[in-house]
Amino acid sequence: KVLTTALSLDFDQNAFFAGTVEANAPAITDSASTTASKALSLVREVNDSSHVGRKDSAVDFMLSRQQAIANNLPYTRLDIRLAGSTDGSSDSSTPSLDVMSFLYDGKVGIGDTSPGTQLQITSTAPYLTLKNSTAENINHGCESKIIFEDHGNNALGGIQISHEGTADDEKGEMFFQVNNDSGLQDVISINSSLKTTFAGQITTGNQINVLGV
């Protein structure tokens, strides 16, 4: 047999593992239980003499079954739990805030341990920001997009918001797009003057009231 180094430690208290590290949480004794248990905990101490009362930064990785069904399927759920609170009221170093959850079926929850769709954000202010970090002031530049694709990775439609004009300002424009089998085409556009332009005909089964004419 050949001896190999599996674990090494240095003077900076760093540990180096040569193979896989496995952490086991307490066994699930009831397969119908969805109670999460800590499988791994990471803590970084706050050692600042000028702020003696500061709490440590900590995160727990929680494992559980997602569905309360007694069977042999894994139904795994992973919760990432942080120390802190959304309103700053918690001063405990014990992680208690579930910030993100991953389910066995690919669903992801942010602030929600039981997401009903592929991505669910639950909060008192569930805002989603798409930020283009490019510093440019060109027409249709600095764009952000949401693209809707089919099973073949073909874009069926999209929503684009971009900069309007070439001035160094904050004017924006919005485009609603659909694919006419020749790529995405602008169907509805709204500029910074709140003017809406339709690329095709408008069909309605009801009355249209036009104001501000």
PDB file of C-alpha atoms in Angstrom:
ATOM      1  CA  LYS A   1       0.000   0.000   0.000  1.00  0.00           C
ATOM      2  CA  VAL A   2       1.148   3.541  -0.769  1.00  0.00           C
ATOM      3  CA  LEU A   3       0.577   6.215   1.854  1.00  0.00           C
ATOM      4  CA  THR A   4      -0.826   9.513   0.598  1.00  0.00           C
ATOM      5  CA  THR A   5      -1.586  12.779   2.369  1.00  0.00           C
ATOM      6  CA  ALA A   6      -5.334  13.125   2.900  1.00  0.00           C
ATOM      7  CA  LEU A   7      -5.313  16.241   5.113  1.00  0.00           C
ATOM      8  CA  SER A   8      -2.726  18.924   5.689  1.00  0.00           C
ATOM      9  CA  LEU A   9      -2.755  21.937   8.024  1.00  0.00           C
ATOM     10  CA  ASP A  10      -0.653  25.092   7.887  1.00  0.00           C
ATOM     11  CA  PHE A  11       0.306  27.748  10.450  1.00  0.00           C
ATOM     12  CA  ASP A  12      -2.520  30.043   9.262  1.00  0.00           C
ATOM     13  CA  GLN A  13      -5.084  27.452  10.418  1.00  0.00           C
ATOM     14  CA  ASN A  14      -5.921  26.464   6.846  1.00  0.00           C
ATOM     15  CA  ALA A  15      -6.924  22.890   6.142  1.00  0.00           C
ATOM     16  CA  PHE A  16      -6.349  21.226   2.782  1.00  0.00           C
ATOM     17  CA  PHE A  17      -8.189  18.040   1.822  1.00  0.00           C
ATOM     18  CA  ALA A  18      -6.860  15.822  -0.951  1.00  0.00           C
ATOM     19  CA  GLY A  19     -10.204  14.142  -1.603  1.00  0.00           C
ATOM     20  CA  THR A  20     -13.922  14.590  -1.165  1.00  0.00           C
ATOM     21  CA  VAL A  21     -15.209  16.126   2.060  1.00  0.00           C
ATOM     22  CA  GLU A  22     -18.518  14.684   3.231  1.00  0.00           C
ATOM     23  CA  ALA A  23     -20.651  16.210   5.996  1.00  0.00           C
ATOM     24  CA  ASN A  24     -23.595  14.224   7.316  1.00  0.00           C
ATOM     25  CA  ALA A  25     -26.647  15.742   8.977  1.00  0.00           C
ATOM     26  CA  PRO A  26     -28.717  13.827  11.538  1.00  0.00           C
ATOM     27  CA  ALA A  27     -30.556  10.942   9.888  1.00  0.00           C
ATOM     28  CA  ILE A  28     -34.163  11.416   8.784  1.00  0.00           C
ATOM     29  CA  THR A  29     -36.141   8.943  10.883  1.00  0.00           C
ATOM     30  CA  ASP A  30     -39.527   9.876   9.425  1.00  0.00           C
ATOM     31  CA  SER A  31     -39.648  10.024   5.610  1.00  0.00           C
ATOM     32  CA  ALA A  32     -42.840  12.109   5.825  1.00  0.00           C
ATOM     33  CA  SER A  33     -41.048  14.861   7.756  1.00  0.00           C
ATOM     34  CA  THR A  34     -39.889  18.054   6.008  1.00  0.00           C
ATOM     35  CA  THR A  35     -37.950  19.403   8.988  1.00  0.00           C
ATOM     36  CA  ALA A  36     -34.548  20.716   7.893  1.00  0.00           C
ATOM     37  CA  SER A  37     -31.354  19.792   9.718  1.00  0.00           C
ATOM     38  CA  LYS A  38     -27.954  21.421   9.557  1.00  0.00           C
ATOM     39  CA  ALA A  39     -25.516  19.504   7.344  1.00  0.00           C
ATOM     40  CA  LEU A  40     -22.710  22.078   7.233  1.00  0.00           C
ATOM     41  CA  SER A  41     -21.996  25.250   9.146  1.00  0.00           C
ATOM     42  CA  LEU A  42     -19.479  27.974   8.299  1.00  0.00           C
ATOM     43  CA  VAL A  43     -18.535  30.707  10.766  1.00  0.00           C
ATOM     44  CA  ARG A  44     -16.193  33.652  10.415  1.00  0.00           C
ATOM     45  CA  GLU A  45     -15.443  35.328  13.714  1.00  0.00           C
ATOM     46  CA  VAL A  46     -15.466  39.098  14.114  1.00  0.00           C
ATOM     47  CA  ASN A  47     -12.306  39.890  16.070  1.00  0.00           C
ATOM     48  CA  ASP A  48     -12.308  43.679  16.125  1.00  0.00           C
ATOM     49  CA  SER A  49     -11.165  45.281  19.381  1.00  0.00           C
ATOM     50  CA  SER A  50     -12.982  48.522  18.506  1.00  0.00           C
ATOM     51  CA  HIS A  51     -16.303  46.688  18.117  1.00  0.00           C
ATOM     52  CA  VAL A  52     -16.335  44.105  20.888  1.00  0.00           C
ATOM     53  CA  GLY A  53     -20.084  43.527  20.685  1.00  0.00           C
ATOM     54  CA  ARG A  54     -20.144  42.678  16.986  1.00  0.00           C
ATOM     55  CA  LYS A  55     -21.568  39.284  16.109  1.00  0.00           C
ATOM     56  CA  ASP A  56     -19.917  36.647  13.961  1.00  0.00           C
ATOM     57  CA  SER A  57     -20.848  36.033  10.337  1.00  0.00           C
ATOM     58  CA  ALA A  58     -22.335  32.576   9.895  1.00  0.00           C
ATOM     59  CA  VAL A  59     -24.141  30.406   7.348  1.00  0.00           C
ATOM     60  CA  ASP A  60     -25.814  27.020   7.703  1.00  0.00           C
ATOM     61  CA  PHE A  61     -26.548  24.601   4.878  1.00  0.00           C
ATOM     62  CA  MET A  62     -29.775  22.816   5.777  1.00  0.00           C
ATOM     63  CA  LEU A  63     -30.947  19.517   4.251  1.00  0.00           C
ATOM     64  CA  SER A  64     -34.459  18.135   4.312  1.00  0.00           C
ATOM     65  CA  ARG A  65     -37.139  16.376   2.312  1.00  0.00           C
ATOM     66  CA  GLN A  66     -39.354  18.768   0.372  1.00  0.00           C
ATOM     67  CA  GLN A  67     -42.524  16.660   0.304  1.00  0.00           C
ATOM     68  CA  ALA A  68     -44.199  15.105   3.302  1.00  0.00           C
ATOM     69  CA  ILE A  69     -44.675  11.793   1.521  1.00  0.00           C
ATOM     70  CA  ALA A  70     -43.508   8.494   2.965  1.00  0.00           C
ATOM     71  CA  ASN A  71     -41.719   6.775   0.069  1.00  0.00           C
ATOM     72  CA  ASN A  72     -38.224   5.852  -1.102  1.00  0.00           C
ATOM     73  CA  LEU A  73     -37.634   8.925  -3.304  1.00  0.00           C
ATOM     74  CA  PRO A  74     -35.098  11.543  -2.131  1.00  0.00           C
ATOM     75  CA  TYR A  75     -37.155  14.748  -2.650  1.00  0.00           C
ATOM     76  CA  THR A  76     -34.129  16.750  -1.499  1.00  0.00           C
ATOM     77  CA  ARG A  77     -34.304  20.391  -0.434  1.00  0.00           C
ATOM     78  CA  LEU A  78     -31.256  22.511   0.371  1.00  0.00           C
ATOM     79  CA  ASP A  79     -31.752  25.731   2.330  1.00  0.00           C
ATOM     80  CA  ILE A  80     -29.039  28.349   2.733  1.00  0.00           C
ATOM     81  CA  ARG A  81     -29.572  30.031   6.091  1.00  0.00           C
ATOM     82  CA  LEU A  82     -27.699  33.181   7.164  1.00  0.00           C
ATOM     83  CA  ALA A  83     -27.232  34.962  10.455  1.00  0.00           C
ATOM     84  CA  GLY A  84     -29.070  38.282  10.415  1.00  0.00           C
ATOM     85  CA  SER A  85     -32.520  39.583   9.541  1.00  0.00           C
ATOM     86  CA  THR A  86     -34.227  41.564   6.807  1.00  0.00           C
ATOM     87  CA  ASP A  87     -35.018  44.456   9.151  1.00  0.00           C
ATOM     88  CA  GLY A  88     -31.793  44.430  11.176  1.00  0.00           C
ATOM     89  CA  SER A  89     -33.576  43.380  14.358  1.00  0.00           C
ATOM     90  CA  SER A  90     -31.562  40.189  14.926  1.00  0.00           C
ATOM     91  CA  ASP A  91     -28.215  40.425  16.707  1.00  0.00           C
ATOM     92  CA  SER A  92     -27.628  36.689  16.931  1.00  0.00           C
ATOM     93  CA  SER A  93     -24.777  34.839  15.262  1.00  0.00           C
ATOM     94  CA  THR A  94     -27.029  31.801  14.885  1.00  0.00           C
ATOM     95  CA  PRO A  95     -28.274  31.539  11.269  1.00  0.00           C
ATOM     96  CA  SER A  96     -32.054  31.937  11.158  1.00  0.00           C
ATOM     97  CA  LEU A  97     -32.824  33.641   7.831  1.00  0.00           C
ATOM     98  CA  ASP A  98     -33.527  31.287   4.906  1.00  0.00           C
ATOM     99  CA  VAL A  99     -32.259  33.337   1.957  1.00  0.00           C
ATOM    100  CA  MET A 100     -32.293  30.691  -0.784  1.00  0.00           C
ATOM    101  CA  SER A 101     -33.690  27.198  -1.291  1.00  0.00           C
ATOM    102  CA  PHE A 102     -32.994  24.600  -3.976  1.00  0.00           C
ATOM    103  CA  LEU A 103     -35.526  21.840  -4.640  1.00  0.00           C
ATOM    104  CA  TYR A 104     -35.089  18.370  -6.092  1.00  0.00           C
ATOM    105  CA  ASP A 105     -37.124  19.314  -9.198  1.00  0.00           C
ATOM    106  CA  GLY A 106     -34.950  22.294 -10.128  1.00  0.00           C
ATOM    107  CA  LYS A 107     -37.075  25.006  -8.495  1.00  0.00           C
ATOM    108  CA  VAL A 108     -35.251  27.837  -6.729  1.00  0.00           C
ATOM    109  CA  GLY A 109     -36.724  30.004  -3.999  1.00  0.00           C
ATOM    110  CA  ILE A 110     -35.319  33.323  -2.816  1.00  0.00           C
ATOM    111  CA  GLY A 111     -36.849  34.061   0.548  1.00  0.00           C
ATOM    112  CA  ASP A 112     -39.172  31.088  -0.002  1.00  0.00           C
ATOM    113  CA  THR A 113     -38.528  27.454   0.953  1.00  0.00           C
ATOM    114  CA  SER A 114     -41.454  26.135  -1.130  1.00  0.00           C
ATOM    115  CA  PRO A 115     -41.278  27.843  -4.554  1.00  0.00           C
ATOM    116  CA  GLY A 116     -44.138  26.954  -6.872  1.00  0.00           C
ATOM    117  CA  THR A 117     -42.318  27.894 -10.090  1.00  0.00           C
ATOM    118  CA  GLN A 118     -38.751  27.548 -11.379  1.00  0.00           C
ATOM    119  CA  LEU A 119     -37.823  30.827  -9.665  1.00  0.00           C
ATOM    120  CA  GLN A 120     -39.886  32.442  -6.940  1.00  0.00           C
ATOM    121  CA  ILE A 121     -38.938  35.559  -4.986  1.00  0.00           C
ATOM    122  CA  THR A 122     -40.826  36.183  -1.770  1.00  0.00           C
ATOM    123  CA  SER A 123     -40.360  39.429   0.146  1.00  0.00           C
ATOM    124  CA  THR A 124     -42.182  42.543   1.296  1.00  0.00           C
ATOM    125  CA  ALA A 125     -40.445  44.248  -1.650  1.00  0.00           C
ATOM    126  CA  PRO A 126     -39.837  41.541  -4.287  1.00  0.00           C
ATOM    127  CA  TYR A 127     -37.986  43.706  -6.779  1.00  0.00           C
ATOM    128  CA  LEU A 128     -35.846  42.312  -9.593  1.00  0.00           C
ATOM    129  CA  THR A 129     -33.105  44.461 -11.117  1.00  0.00           C
ATOM    130  CA  LEU A 130     -31.331  43.903 -14.433  1.00  0.00           C
ATOM    131  CA  LYS A 131     -28.317  46.231 -14.558  1.00  0.00           C
ATOM    132  CA  ASN A 132     -26.202  46.765 -17.652  1.00  0.00           C
ATOM    133  CA  SER A 133     -22.749  47.730 -16.385  1.00  0.00           C
ATOM    134  CA  THR A 134     -21.624  49.147 -19.758  1.00  0.00           C
ATOM    135  CA  ALA A 135     -21.053  52.906 -19.592  1.00  0.00           C
ATOM    136  CA  GLU A 136     -22.526  54.036 -22.908  1.00  0.00           C
ATOM    137  CA  ASN A 137     -24.925  56.729 -24.099  1.00  0.00           C
ATOM    138  CA  ILE A 138     -25.853  55.546 -27.569  1.00  0.00           C
ATOM    139  CA  ASN A 139     -29.280  55.007 -29.066  1.00  0.00           C
ATOM    140  CA  HIS A 140     -30.639  51.565 -28.109  1.00  0.00           C
ATOM    141  CA  GLY A 141     -27.485  51.017 -26.046  1.00  0.00           C
ATOM    142  CA  CYS A 142     -26.989  49.850 -22.472  1.00  0.00           C
ATOM    143  CA  GLU A 143     -29.845  47.417 -23.081  1.00  0.00           C
ATOM    144  CA  SER A 144     -31.300  44.802 -20.749  1.00  0.00           C
ATOM    145  CA  LYS A 145     -33.415  41.948 -22.110  1.00  0.00           C
ATOM    146  CA  ILE A 146     -35.730  39.174 -21.085  1.00  0.00           C
ATOM    147  CA  ILE A 147     -35.845  36.527 -23.822  1.00  0.00           C
ATOM    148  CA  PHE A 148     -38.411  33.741 -24.088  1.00  0.00           C
ATOM    149  CA  GLU A 149     -37.200  30.591 -25.879  1.00  0.00           C
ATOM    150  CA  ASP A 150     -38.684  27.295 -27.033  1.00  0.00           C
ATOM    151  CA  HIS A 151     -37.281  23.785 -26.610  1.00  0.00           C
ATOM    152  CA  GLY A 152     -34.870  24.349 -29.514  1.00  0.00           C
ATOM    153  CA  ASN A 153     -33.291  27.475 -27.967  1.00  0.00           C
ATOM    154  CA  ASN A 154     -35.159  29.669 -30.462  1.00  0.00           C
ATOM    155  CA  ALA A 155     -36.214  33.096 -29.218  1.00  0.00           C
ATOM    156  CA  LEU A 156     -40.007  33.382 -29.489  1.00  0.00           C
ATOM    157  CA  GLY A 157     -40.347  36.795 -27.903  1.00  0.00           C
ATOM    158  CA  GLY A 158     -38.651  39.300 -25.703  1.00  0.00           C
ATOM    159  CA  ILE A 159     -38.753  42.520 -23.750  1.00  0.00           C
ATOM    160  CA  GLN A 160     -35.948  45.051 -24.099  1.00  0.00           C
ATOM    161  CA  ILE A 161     -35.303  48.260 -22.215  1.00  0.00           C
ATOM    162  CA  SER A 162     -32.438  50.458 -23.400  1.00  0.00           C
ATOM    163  CA  HIS A 163     -31.091  53.994 -23.534  1.00  0.00           C
ATOM    164  CA  GLU A 164     -32.781  56.434 -25.913  1.00  0.00           C
ATOM    165  CA  GLY A 165     -30.714  58.886 -27.925  1.00  0.00           C
ATOM    166  CA  THR A 166     -27.044  59.838 -27.640  1.00  0.00           C
ATOM    167  CA  ALA A 167     -27.150  62.427 -24.869  1.00  0.00           C
ATOM    168  CA  ASP A 168     -25.630  61.748 -21.468  1.00  0.00           C
ATOM    169  CA  ASP A 169     -28.979  61.429 -19.686  1.00  0.00           C
ATOM    170  CA  GLU A 170     -31.305  58.861 -18.140  1.00  0.00           C
ATOM    171  CA  LYS A 171     -33.887  58.570 -20.929  1.00  0.00           C
ATOM    172  CA  GLY A 172     -35.129  55.076 -21.553  1.00  0.00           C
ATOM    173  CA  GLU A 173     -37.180  53.192 -24.112  1.00  0.00           C
ATOM    174  CA  MET A 174     -39.031  49.863 -24.076  1.00  0.00           C
ATOM    175  CA  PHE A 175     -39.600  47.315 -26.829  1.00  0.00           C
ATOM    176  CA  PHE A 176     -41.936  44.325 -26.886  1.00  0.00           C
ATOM    177  CA  GLN A 177     -40.727  41.806 -29.444  1.00  0.00           C
ATOM    178  CA  VAL A 178     -42.004  38.647 -31.135  1.00  0.00           C
ATOM    179  CA  ASN A 179     -40.436  36.270 -33.637  1.00  0.00           C
ATOM    180  CA  ASN A 180     -42.046  36.282 -37.087  1.00  0.00           C
ATOM    181  CA  ASP A 181     -39.844  33.331 -38.144  1.00  0.00           C
ATOM    182  CA  SER A 182     -37.119  35.784 -39.146  1.00  0.00           C
ATOM    183  CA  GLY A 183     -35.848  36.663 -35.697  1.00  0.00           C
ATOM    184  CA  LEU A 184     -37.151  39.007 -33.030  1.00  0.00           C
ATOM    185  CA  GLN A 185     -39.075  42.012 -34.360  1.00  0.00           C
ATOM    186  CA  ASP A 186     -40.154  45.134 -32.469  1.00  0.00           C
ATOM    187  CA  VAL A 187     -43.948  45.006 -32.168  1.00  0.00           C
ATOM    188  CA  ILE A 188     -44.604  47.729 -29.619  1.00  0.00           C
ATOM    189  CA  SER A 189     -42.163  50.495 -28.665  1.00  0.00           C
ATOM    190  CA  ILE A 190     -42.492  53.144 -25.971  1.00  0.00           C
ATOM    191  CA  ASN A 191     -40.101  56.094 -25.890  1.00  0.00           C
ATOM    192  CA  SER A 192     -39.145  58.546 -23.153  1.00  0.00           C
ATOM    193  CA  SER A 193     -41.904  60.934 -24.266  1.00  0.00           C
ATOM    194  CA  LEU A 194     -44.409  58.167 -23.463  1.00  0.00           C
ATOM    195  CA  LYS A 195     -45.226  57.799 -27.147  1.00  0.00           C
ATOM    196  CA  THR A 196     -46.303  54.261 -28.066  1.00  0.00           C
ATOM    197  CA  THR A 197     -45.725  52.926 -31.567  1.00  0.00           C
ATOM    198  CA  PHE A 198     -47.312  49.759 -32.969  1.00  0.00           C
ATOM    199  CA  ALA A 199     -45.521  48.016 -35.826  1.00  0.00           C
ATOM    200  CA  GLY A 200     -48.655  46.324 -37.178  1.00  0.00           C
ATOM    201  CA  GLN A 201     -52.411  46.591 -37.159  1.00  0.00           C
ATOM    202  CA  ILE A 202     -54.422  47.026 -33.977  1.00  0.00           C
ATOM    203  CA  THR A 203     -57.361  44.676 -33.570  1.00  0.00           C
ATOM    204  CA  THR A 204     -59.782  45.099 -30.714  1.00  0.00           C
ATOM    205  CA  GLY A 205     -63.132  43.683 -29.771  1.00  0.00           C
ATOM    206  CA  ASN A 206     -63.992  46.738 -27.717  1.00  0.00           C
ATOM    207  CA  GLN A 207     -63.854  50.536 -27.843  1.00  0.00           C
ATOM    208  CA  ILE A 208     -60.530  52.384 -27.824  1.00  0.00           C
ATOM    209  CA  ASN A 209     -60.394  55.753 -26.114  1.00  0.00           C
ATOM    210  CA  VAL A 210     -57.528  58.021 -27.189  1.00  0.00           C
ATOM    211  CA  LEU A 211     -56.661  60.771 -24.694  1.00  0.00           C
ATOM    212  CA  GLY A 212     -54.352  63.753 -25.032  1.00  0.00           C
ATOM    213  CA  VAL A 213     -54.889  64.275 -28.778  1.00  0.00           C
TER     214      VAL A 213
END
